[in-house]
Tab-separated table of C-alpha atoms and ligand atoms in Angstrom:
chain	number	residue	atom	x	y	z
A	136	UNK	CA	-11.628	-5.642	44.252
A	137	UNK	CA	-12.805	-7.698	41.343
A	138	UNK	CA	-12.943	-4.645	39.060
A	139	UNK	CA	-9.670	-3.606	40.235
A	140	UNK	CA	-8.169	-6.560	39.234
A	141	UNK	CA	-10.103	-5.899	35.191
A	142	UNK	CA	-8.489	-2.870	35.521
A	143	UNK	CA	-5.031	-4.396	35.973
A	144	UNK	CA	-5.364	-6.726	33.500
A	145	UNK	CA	-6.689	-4.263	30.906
A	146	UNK	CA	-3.764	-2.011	31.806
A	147	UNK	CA	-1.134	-4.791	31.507
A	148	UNK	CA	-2.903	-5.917	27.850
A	149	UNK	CA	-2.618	-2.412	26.468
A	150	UNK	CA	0.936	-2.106	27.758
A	151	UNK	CA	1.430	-5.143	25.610
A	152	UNK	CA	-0.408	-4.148	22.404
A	153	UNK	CA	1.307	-0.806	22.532
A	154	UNK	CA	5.355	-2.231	22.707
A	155	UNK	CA	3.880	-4.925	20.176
A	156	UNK	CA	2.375	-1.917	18.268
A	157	UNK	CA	5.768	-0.170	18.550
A	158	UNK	CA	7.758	-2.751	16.991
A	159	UNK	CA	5.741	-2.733	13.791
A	160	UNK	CA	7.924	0.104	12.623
A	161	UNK	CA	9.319	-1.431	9.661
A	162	UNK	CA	10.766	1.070	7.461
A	163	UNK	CA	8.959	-0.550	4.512
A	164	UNK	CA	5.755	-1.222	5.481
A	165	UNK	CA	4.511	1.284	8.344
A	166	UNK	CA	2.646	4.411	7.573
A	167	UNK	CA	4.571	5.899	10.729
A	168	UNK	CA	7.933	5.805	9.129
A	169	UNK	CA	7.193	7.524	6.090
A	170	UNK	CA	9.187	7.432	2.947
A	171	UNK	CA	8.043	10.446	0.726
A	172	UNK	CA	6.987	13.729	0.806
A	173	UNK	CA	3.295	12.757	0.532
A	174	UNK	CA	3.366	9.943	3.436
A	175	UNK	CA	5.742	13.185	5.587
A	176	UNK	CA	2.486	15.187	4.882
A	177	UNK	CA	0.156	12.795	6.350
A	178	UNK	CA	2.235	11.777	9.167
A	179	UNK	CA	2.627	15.330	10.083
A	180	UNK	CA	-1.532	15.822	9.696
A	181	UNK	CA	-1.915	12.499	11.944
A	182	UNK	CA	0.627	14.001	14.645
A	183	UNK	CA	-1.116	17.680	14.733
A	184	UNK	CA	-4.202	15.523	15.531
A	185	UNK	CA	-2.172	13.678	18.034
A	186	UNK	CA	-0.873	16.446	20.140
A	187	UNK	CA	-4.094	18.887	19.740
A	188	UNK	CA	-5.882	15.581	21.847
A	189	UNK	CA	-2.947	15.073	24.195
A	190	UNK	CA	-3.344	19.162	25.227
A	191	UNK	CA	-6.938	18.074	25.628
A	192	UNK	CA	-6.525	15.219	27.763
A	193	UNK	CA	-3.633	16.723	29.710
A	194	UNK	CA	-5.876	20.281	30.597
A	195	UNK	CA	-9.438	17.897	31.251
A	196	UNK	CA	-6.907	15.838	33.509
A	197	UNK	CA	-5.198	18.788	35.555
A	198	UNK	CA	-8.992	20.427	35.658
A	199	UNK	CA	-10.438	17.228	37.264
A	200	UNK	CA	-7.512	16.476	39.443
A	201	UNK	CA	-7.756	20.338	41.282
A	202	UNK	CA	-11.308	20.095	41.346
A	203	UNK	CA	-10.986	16.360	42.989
A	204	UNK	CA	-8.329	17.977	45.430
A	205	UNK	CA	-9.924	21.895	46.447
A	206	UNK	CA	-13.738	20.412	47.016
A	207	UNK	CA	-13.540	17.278	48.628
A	208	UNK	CA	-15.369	16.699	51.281
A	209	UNK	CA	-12.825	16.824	54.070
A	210	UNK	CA	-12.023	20.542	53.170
A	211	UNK	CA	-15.561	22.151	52.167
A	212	UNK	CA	-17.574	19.794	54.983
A	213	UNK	CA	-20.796	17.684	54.714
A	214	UNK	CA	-23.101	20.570	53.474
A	215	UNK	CA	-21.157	22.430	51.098
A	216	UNK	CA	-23.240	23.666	47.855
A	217	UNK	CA	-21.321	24.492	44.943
A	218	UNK	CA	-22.220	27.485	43.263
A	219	UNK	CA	-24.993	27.185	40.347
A	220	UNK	CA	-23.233	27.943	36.794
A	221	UNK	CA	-26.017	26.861	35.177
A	222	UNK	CA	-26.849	29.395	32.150
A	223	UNK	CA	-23.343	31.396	32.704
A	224	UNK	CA	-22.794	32.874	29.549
A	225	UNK	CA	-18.809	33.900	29.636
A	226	UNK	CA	-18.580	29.863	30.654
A	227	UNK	CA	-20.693	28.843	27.647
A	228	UNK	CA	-18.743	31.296	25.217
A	229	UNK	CA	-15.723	29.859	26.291
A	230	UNK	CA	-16.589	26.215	26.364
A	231	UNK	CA	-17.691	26.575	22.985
A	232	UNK	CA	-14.956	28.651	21.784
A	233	UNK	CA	-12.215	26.515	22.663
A	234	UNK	CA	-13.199	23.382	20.597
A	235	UNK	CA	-14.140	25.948	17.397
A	236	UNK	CA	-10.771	27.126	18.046
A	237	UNK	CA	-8.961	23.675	17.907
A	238	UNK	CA	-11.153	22.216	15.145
A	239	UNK	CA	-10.048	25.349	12.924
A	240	UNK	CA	-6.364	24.713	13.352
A	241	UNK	CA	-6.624	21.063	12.388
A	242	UNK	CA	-9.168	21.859	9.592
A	243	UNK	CA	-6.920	24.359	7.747
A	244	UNK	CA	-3.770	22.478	6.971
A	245	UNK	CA	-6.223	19.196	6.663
A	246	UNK	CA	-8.505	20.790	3.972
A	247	UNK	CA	-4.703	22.782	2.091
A	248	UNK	CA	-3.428	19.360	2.227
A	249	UNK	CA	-6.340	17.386	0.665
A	250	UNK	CA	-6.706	20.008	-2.593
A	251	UNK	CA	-2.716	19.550	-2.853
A	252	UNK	CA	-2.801	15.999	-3.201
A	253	UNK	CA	-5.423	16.143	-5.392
A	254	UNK	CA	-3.450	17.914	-7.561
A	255	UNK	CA	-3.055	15.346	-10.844
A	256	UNK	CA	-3.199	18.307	-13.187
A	257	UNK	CA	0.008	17.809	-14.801
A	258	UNK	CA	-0.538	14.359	-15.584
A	259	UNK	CA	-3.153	15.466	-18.388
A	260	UNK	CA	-0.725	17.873	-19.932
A	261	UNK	CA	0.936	17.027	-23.175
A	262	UNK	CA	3.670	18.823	-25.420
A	263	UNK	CA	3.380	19.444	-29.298
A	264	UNK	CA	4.010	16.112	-29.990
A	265	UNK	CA	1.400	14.950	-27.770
A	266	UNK	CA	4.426	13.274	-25.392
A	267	UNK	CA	3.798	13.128	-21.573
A	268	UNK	CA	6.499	14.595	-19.181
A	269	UNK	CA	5.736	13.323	-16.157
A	270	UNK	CA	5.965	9.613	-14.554
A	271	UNK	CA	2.793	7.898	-15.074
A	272	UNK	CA	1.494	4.586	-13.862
A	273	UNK	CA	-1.785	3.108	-14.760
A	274	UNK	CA	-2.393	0.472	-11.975
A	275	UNK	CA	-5.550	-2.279	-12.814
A	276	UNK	CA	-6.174	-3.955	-9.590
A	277	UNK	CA	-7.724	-7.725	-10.332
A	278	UNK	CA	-8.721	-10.328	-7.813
A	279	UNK	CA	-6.267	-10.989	-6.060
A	280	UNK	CA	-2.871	-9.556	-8.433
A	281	UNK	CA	-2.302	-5.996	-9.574
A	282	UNK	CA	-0.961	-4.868	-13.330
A	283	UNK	CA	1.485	-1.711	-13.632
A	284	UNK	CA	1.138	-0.168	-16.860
A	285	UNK	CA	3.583	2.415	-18.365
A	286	UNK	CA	1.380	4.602	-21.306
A	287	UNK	CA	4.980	6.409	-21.772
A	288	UNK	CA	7.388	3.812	-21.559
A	289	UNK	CA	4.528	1.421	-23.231
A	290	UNK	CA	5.336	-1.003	-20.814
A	291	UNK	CA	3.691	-3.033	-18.693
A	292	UNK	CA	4.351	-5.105	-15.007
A	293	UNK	CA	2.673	-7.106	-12.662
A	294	UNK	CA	2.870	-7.715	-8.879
A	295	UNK	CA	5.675	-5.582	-8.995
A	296	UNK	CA	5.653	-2.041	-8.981
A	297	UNK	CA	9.298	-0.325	-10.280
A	298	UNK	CA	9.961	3.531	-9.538
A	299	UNK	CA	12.168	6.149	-9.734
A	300	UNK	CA	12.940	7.351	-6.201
A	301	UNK	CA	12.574	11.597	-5.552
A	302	UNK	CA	9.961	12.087	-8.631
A	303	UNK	CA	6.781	12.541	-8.199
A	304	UNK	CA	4.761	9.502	-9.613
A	305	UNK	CA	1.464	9.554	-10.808
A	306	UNK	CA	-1.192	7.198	-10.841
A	307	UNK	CA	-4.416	6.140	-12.253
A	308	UNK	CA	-6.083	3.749	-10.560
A	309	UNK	CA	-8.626	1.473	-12.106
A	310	UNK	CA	-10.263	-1.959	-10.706
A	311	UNK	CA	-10.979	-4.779	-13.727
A	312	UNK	CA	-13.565	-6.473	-11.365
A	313	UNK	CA	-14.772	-5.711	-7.679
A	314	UNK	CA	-13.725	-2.537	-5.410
A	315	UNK	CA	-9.750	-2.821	-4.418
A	316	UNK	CA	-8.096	0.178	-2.972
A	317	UNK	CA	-4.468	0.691	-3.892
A	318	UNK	CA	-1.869	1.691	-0.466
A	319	UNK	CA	1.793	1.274	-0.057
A	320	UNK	CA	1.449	1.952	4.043
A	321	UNK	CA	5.280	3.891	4.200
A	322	UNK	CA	4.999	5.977	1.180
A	323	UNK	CA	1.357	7.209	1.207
A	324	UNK	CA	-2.232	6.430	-0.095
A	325	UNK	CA	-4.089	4.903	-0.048
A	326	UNK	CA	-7.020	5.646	-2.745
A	327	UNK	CA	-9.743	2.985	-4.101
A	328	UNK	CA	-9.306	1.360	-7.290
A	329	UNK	CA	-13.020	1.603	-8.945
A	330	UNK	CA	-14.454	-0.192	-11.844
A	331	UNK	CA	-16.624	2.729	-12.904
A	332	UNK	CA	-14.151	5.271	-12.759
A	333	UNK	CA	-10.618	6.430	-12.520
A	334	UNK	CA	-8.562	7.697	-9.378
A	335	UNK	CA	-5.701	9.313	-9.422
A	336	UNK	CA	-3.068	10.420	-7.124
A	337	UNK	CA	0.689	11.148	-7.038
A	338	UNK	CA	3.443	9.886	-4.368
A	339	UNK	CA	7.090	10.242	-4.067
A	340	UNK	CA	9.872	7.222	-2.854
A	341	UNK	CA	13.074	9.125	-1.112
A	342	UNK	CA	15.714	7.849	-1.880
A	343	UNK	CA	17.223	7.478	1.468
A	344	UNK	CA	14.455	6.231	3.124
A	345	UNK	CA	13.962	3.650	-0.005
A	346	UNK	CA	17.542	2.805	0.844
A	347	UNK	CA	16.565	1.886	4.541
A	348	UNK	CA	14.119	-0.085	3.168
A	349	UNK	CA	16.327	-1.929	0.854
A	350	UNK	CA	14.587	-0.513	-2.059
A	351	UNK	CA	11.446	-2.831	-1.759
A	352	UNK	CA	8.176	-1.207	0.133
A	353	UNK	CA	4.864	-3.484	0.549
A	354	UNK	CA	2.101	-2.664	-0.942
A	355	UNK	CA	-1.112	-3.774	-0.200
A	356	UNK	CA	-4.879	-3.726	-1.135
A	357	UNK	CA	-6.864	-1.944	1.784
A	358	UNK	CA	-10.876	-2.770	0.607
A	359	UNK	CA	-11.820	-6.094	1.744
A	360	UNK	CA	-12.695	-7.612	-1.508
A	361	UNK	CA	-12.985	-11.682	-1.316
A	362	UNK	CA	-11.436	-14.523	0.555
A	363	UNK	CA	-7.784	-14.024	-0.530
A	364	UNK	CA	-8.184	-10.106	-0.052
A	365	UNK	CA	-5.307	-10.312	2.673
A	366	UNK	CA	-3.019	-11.675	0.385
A	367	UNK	CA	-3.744	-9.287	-1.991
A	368	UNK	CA	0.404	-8.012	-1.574
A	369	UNK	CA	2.520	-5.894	-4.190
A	370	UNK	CA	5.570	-4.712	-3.925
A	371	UNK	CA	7.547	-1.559	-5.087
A	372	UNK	CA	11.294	-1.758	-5.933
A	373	UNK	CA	12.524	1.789	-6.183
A	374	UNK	CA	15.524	2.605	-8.112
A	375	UNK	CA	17.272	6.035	-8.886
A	376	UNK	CA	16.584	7.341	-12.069
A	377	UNK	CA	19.582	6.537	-13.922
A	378	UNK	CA	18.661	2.208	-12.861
A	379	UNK	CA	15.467	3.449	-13.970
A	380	UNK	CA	16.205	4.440	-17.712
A	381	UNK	CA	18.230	1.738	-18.067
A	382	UNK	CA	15.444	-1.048	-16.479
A	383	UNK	CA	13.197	0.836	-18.880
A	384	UNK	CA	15.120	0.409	-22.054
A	385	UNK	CA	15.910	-2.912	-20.731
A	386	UNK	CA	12.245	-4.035	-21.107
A	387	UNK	CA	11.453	-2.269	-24.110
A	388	UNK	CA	14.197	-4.489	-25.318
A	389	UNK	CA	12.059	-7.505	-25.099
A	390	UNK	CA	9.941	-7.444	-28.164
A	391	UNK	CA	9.563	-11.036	-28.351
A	392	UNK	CA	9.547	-13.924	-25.494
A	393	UNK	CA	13.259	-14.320	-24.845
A	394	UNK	CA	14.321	-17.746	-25.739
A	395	UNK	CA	14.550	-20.716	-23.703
A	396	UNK	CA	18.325	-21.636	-22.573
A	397	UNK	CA	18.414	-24.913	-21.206
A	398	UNK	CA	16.450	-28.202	-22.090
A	399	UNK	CA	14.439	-28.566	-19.685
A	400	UNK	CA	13.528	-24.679	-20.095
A	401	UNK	CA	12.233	-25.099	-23.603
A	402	UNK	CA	10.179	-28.223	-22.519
A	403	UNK	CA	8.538	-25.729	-20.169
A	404	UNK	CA	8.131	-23.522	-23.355
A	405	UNK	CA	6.377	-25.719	-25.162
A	406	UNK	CA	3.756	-26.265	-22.153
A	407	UNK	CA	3.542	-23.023	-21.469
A	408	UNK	CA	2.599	-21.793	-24.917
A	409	UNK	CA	-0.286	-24.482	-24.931
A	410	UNK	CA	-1.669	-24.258	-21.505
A	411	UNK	CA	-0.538	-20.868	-19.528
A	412	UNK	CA	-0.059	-18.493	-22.481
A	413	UNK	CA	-3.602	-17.552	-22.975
A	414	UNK	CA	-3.697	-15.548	-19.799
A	415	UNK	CA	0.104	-14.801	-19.324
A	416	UNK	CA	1.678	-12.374	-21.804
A	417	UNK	CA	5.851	-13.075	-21.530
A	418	UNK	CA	6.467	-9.649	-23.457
A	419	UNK	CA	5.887	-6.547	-21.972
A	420	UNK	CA	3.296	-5.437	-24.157
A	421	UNK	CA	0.809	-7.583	-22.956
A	422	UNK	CA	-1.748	-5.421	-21.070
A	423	UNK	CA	-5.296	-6.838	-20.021
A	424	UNK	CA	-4.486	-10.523	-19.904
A	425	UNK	CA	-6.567	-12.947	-17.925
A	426	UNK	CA	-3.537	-13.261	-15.627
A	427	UNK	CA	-0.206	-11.147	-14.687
A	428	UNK	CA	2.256	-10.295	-16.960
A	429	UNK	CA	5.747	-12.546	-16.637
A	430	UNK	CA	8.098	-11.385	-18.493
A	431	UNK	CA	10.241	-10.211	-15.189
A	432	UNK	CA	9.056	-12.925	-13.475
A	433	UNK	CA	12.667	-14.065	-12.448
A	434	UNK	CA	13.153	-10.761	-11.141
A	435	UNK	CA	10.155	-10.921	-8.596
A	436	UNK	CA	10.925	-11.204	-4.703
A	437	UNK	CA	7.572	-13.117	-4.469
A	438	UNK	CA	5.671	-16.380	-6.264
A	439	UNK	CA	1.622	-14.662	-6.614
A	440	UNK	CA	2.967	-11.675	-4.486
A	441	UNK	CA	2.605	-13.958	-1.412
A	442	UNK	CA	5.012	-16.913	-1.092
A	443	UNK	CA	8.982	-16.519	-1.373
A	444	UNK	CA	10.559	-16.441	-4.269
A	445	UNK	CA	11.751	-19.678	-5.315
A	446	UNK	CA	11.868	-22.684	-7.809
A	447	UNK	CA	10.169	-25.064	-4.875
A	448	UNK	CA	7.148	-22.716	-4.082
A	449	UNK	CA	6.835	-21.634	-7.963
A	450	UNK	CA	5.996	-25.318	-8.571
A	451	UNK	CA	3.508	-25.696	-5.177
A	452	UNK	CA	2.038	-22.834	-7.071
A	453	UNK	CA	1.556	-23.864	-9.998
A	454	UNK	CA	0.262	-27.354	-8.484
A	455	UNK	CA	-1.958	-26.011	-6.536
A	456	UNK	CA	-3.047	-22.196	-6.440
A	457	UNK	CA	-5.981	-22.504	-4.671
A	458	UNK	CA	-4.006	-23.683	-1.636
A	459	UNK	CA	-2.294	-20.618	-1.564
A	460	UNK	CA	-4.825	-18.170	-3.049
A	461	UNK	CA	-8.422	-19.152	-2.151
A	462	UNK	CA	-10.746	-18.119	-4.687
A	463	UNK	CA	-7.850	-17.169	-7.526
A	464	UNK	CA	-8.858	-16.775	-11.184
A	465	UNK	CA	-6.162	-19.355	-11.990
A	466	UNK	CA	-7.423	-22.330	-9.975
A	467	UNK	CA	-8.660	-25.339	-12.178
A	468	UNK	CA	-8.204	-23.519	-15.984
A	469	UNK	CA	-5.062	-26.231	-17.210
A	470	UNK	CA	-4.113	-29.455	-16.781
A	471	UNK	CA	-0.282	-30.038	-16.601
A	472	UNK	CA	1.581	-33.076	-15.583
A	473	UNK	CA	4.355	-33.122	-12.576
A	474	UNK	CA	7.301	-33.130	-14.966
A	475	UNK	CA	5.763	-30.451	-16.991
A	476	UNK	CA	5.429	-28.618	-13.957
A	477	UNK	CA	9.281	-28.873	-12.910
A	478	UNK	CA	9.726	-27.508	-16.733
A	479	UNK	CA	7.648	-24.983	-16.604
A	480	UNK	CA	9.407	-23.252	-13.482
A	481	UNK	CA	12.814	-23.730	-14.923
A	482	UNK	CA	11.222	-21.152	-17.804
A	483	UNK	CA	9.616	-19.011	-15.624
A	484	UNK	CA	12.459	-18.518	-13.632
A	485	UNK	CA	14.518	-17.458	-17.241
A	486	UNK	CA	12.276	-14.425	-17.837
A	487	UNK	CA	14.332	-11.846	-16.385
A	488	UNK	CA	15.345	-8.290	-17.491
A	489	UNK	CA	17.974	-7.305	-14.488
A	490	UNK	CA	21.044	-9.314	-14.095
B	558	HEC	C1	-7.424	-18.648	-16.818
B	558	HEC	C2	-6.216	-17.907	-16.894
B	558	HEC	C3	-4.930	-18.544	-16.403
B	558	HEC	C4	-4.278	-19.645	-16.879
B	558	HEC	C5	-4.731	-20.599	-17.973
B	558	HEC	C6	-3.054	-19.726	-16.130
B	558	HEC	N1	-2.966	-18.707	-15.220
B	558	HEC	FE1	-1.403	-18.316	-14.028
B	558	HEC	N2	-2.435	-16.797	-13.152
B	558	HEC	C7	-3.709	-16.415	-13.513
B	558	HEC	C8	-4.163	-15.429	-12.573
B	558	HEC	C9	-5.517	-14.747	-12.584
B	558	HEC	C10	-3.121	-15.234	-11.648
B	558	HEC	C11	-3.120	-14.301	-10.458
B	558	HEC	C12	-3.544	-15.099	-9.248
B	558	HEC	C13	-3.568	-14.286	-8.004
B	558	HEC	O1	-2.506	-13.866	-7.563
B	558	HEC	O2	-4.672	-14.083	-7.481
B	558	HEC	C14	-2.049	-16.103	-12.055
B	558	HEC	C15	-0.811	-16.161	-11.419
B	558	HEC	C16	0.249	-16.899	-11.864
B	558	HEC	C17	1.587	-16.821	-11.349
B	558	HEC	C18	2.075	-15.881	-10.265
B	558	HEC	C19	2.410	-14.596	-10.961
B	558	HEC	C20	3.122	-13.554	-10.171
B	558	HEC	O3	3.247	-12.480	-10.753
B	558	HEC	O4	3.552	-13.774	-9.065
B	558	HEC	C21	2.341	-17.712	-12.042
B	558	HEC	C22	3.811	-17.982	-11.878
B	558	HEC	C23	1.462	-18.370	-12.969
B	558	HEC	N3	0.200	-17.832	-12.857
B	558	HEC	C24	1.853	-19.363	-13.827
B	558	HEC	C25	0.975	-20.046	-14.681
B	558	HEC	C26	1.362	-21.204	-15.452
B	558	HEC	C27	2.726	-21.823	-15.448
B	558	HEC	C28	0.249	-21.582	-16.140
B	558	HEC	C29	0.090	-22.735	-17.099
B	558	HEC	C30	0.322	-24.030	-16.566
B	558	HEC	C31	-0.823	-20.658	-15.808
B	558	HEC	N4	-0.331	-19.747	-14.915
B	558	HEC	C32	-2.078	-20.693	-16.345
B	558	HEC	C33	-4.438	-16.862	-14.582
B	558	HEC	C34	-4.104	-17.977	-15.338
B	559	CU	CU1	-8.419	-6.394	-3.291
């Protein structure tokens, strides 16, 4: 009785976790609504898996239940002996044949799929004027922020990722400090970011599904690497590739810090360039800094890729980071006063490159 009732209760928990489970189908964030050819692929790997163990459970099942039903005792009596298979060879061929059998249809596509993926070849290739055709990111993941560089574009980006959607993106993936691994959950990955070498991988954003995820996806670091590892967060805004050119040019554009507009703004200048400016660069040149890059910071939908985007969590951040961010490289390296504090968001909020 008492184990019946476990059994209840363990039923009516899983019940639970698996409509909770089902409702984390956001179509920017969960692998199982994927958003490119490359997270299609997986899915499709994942679901081969999937059904090849429901046909196992379902024939194991229907095996058990006959055998349950044709020998019980009732029908064959008190001294039935089943017959001895022990050492039956046609049994043990088959027994052994079957799972060979499965393993070999889920290894095939598993093992074509993991060569294509791996394909980065045409990431290395260069024309006569040593120009690069295809879209290339070089992500650095840091504790706890990530940097997007853009060797073509010479560009760079922080905390936010920007893409053309339907083109195959490349990227090399690099770690400044500890082991990070690099995964935007709806549009594939995810691969580790290493300090002593460099991954790389491709994925693709459609443009469809981007729209369904109102061109943002999450992006998130999946290696457990310090106390503010969960909110390790990026995020991806995909664009077509018109919006992209023109972003592009857009940030090229900004050679030098764009200028302060209002009062207050060019108060926070001033501070900035004494206290914050050694680790944030506020063109777009500035790759390898202590800290992320800024100069789109207005743009960003998040303050330290965590907290909304706003004037009144800004300055909580820049109060206090290590309230937010446990362990953050930022924590305790300035000294600014309240009112500086106010000025320095009104700037922060001025560096912007899309209207
Ligand atoms: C010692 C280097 C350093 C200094 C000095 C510094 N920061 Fe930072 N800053 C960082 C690092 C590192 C991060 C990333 C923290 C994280 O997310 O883990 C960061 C993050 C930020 C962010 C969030 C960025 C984003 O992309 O969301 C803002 C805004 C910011 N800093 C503003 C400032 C301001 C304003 C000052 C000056 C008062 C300042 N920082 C001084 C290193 C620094
Ligand atoms: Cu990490």
């Amino acid at each position: 009785m008492k184990n019946n009732l476990k059994n209840v209760k363990l039923f009516g928990l899983m019940s639970l976790l698996m409509m909770m489970l089902a409702g984390c189908g956001k179509p920017y964030l969960s692998a199982l609504r994927p958003a490119g050819e490359v997270a299609q692929e997986q899915f499709n790997l994942m679901m081969l898996a999937v059904y090849i163990m429901i046909l196992v459970i379902v024939v194991v099942t229907v095996i058990f239940i006959l055998a349950v039903i044709k020998f019980r005792r009732g029908k064959v009596g008190e001294n039935f002996v089943p017959k001895d298979v022990h050492g039956n060879h046609k049994l043990e061929i088959v027994w052994t044949l079957i799972p060979i059998i499965l393993l070999t249809i889920l290894a095939i596509p598993t093992v074509a799929l993991t060569f294509k993926l791996a394909d980065t070849k045409a990431m290395d290739k260069v024309d006569s004027k040593g120009q690069n055709k295809e879209m290339i990111v070089n992500v650095t993941a840091n504790l706890y922020w990530w940097e997007f560089e853009y060797p073509n574009q010479k560009i760079v980006t922080s905390q936010e990722l920007v893409v053309p959607t339907d083109t195959k993106v490349y990227f090399r993936l690099h770690s400044a400090d500890v082991k990070h691994s690099f995964w935007i959950p709806a549009v594939g990955g995810k691969m580790d970011t290493n300090v002593e070498n460099i991954n790389k991988f491709y994925l693709i954003f459609d443009s469809k599904k981007a729209q369904d995820a109102n061109n943002v996806f999450y992006g998130k670091c999946a290696e457990l690497c310090g106390p503010s590892h969960a909110l390790m967060d990026f995020k991806v805004k995909t664009m077509s590739k018109d919006d992209f050119k023109t972003w592009v040019a857009k940030m090229q554009d900004v050679k030098k810090a764009k200028p302060a507009l209002t009062a207050e703004a060019k108060q926070g200048e001033k501070v900035f360039k004494q206290s914050c400016q050694g680790c944030h660069a506020v063109t777009p040149t500035g790759k390898g800094a202590k800290g992320p890059n800024l100069t789109t910071y207005g743009d960003r939908t998040r303050v330290a890729g965590v907290l909304d985007h706003n004037e009144e969590n800004l300055k909580k951040w820049i109060k206090d980071p290590e309230a937010i961010k446990p362990g953050n490289k930022m924590t305790g390296q300035y000294k600014v006063s309240d009112s500086d504090i106010d000025a320095l968001a009104k700037y922060l909020m001025e560096r912007k490159v899309e209207e």
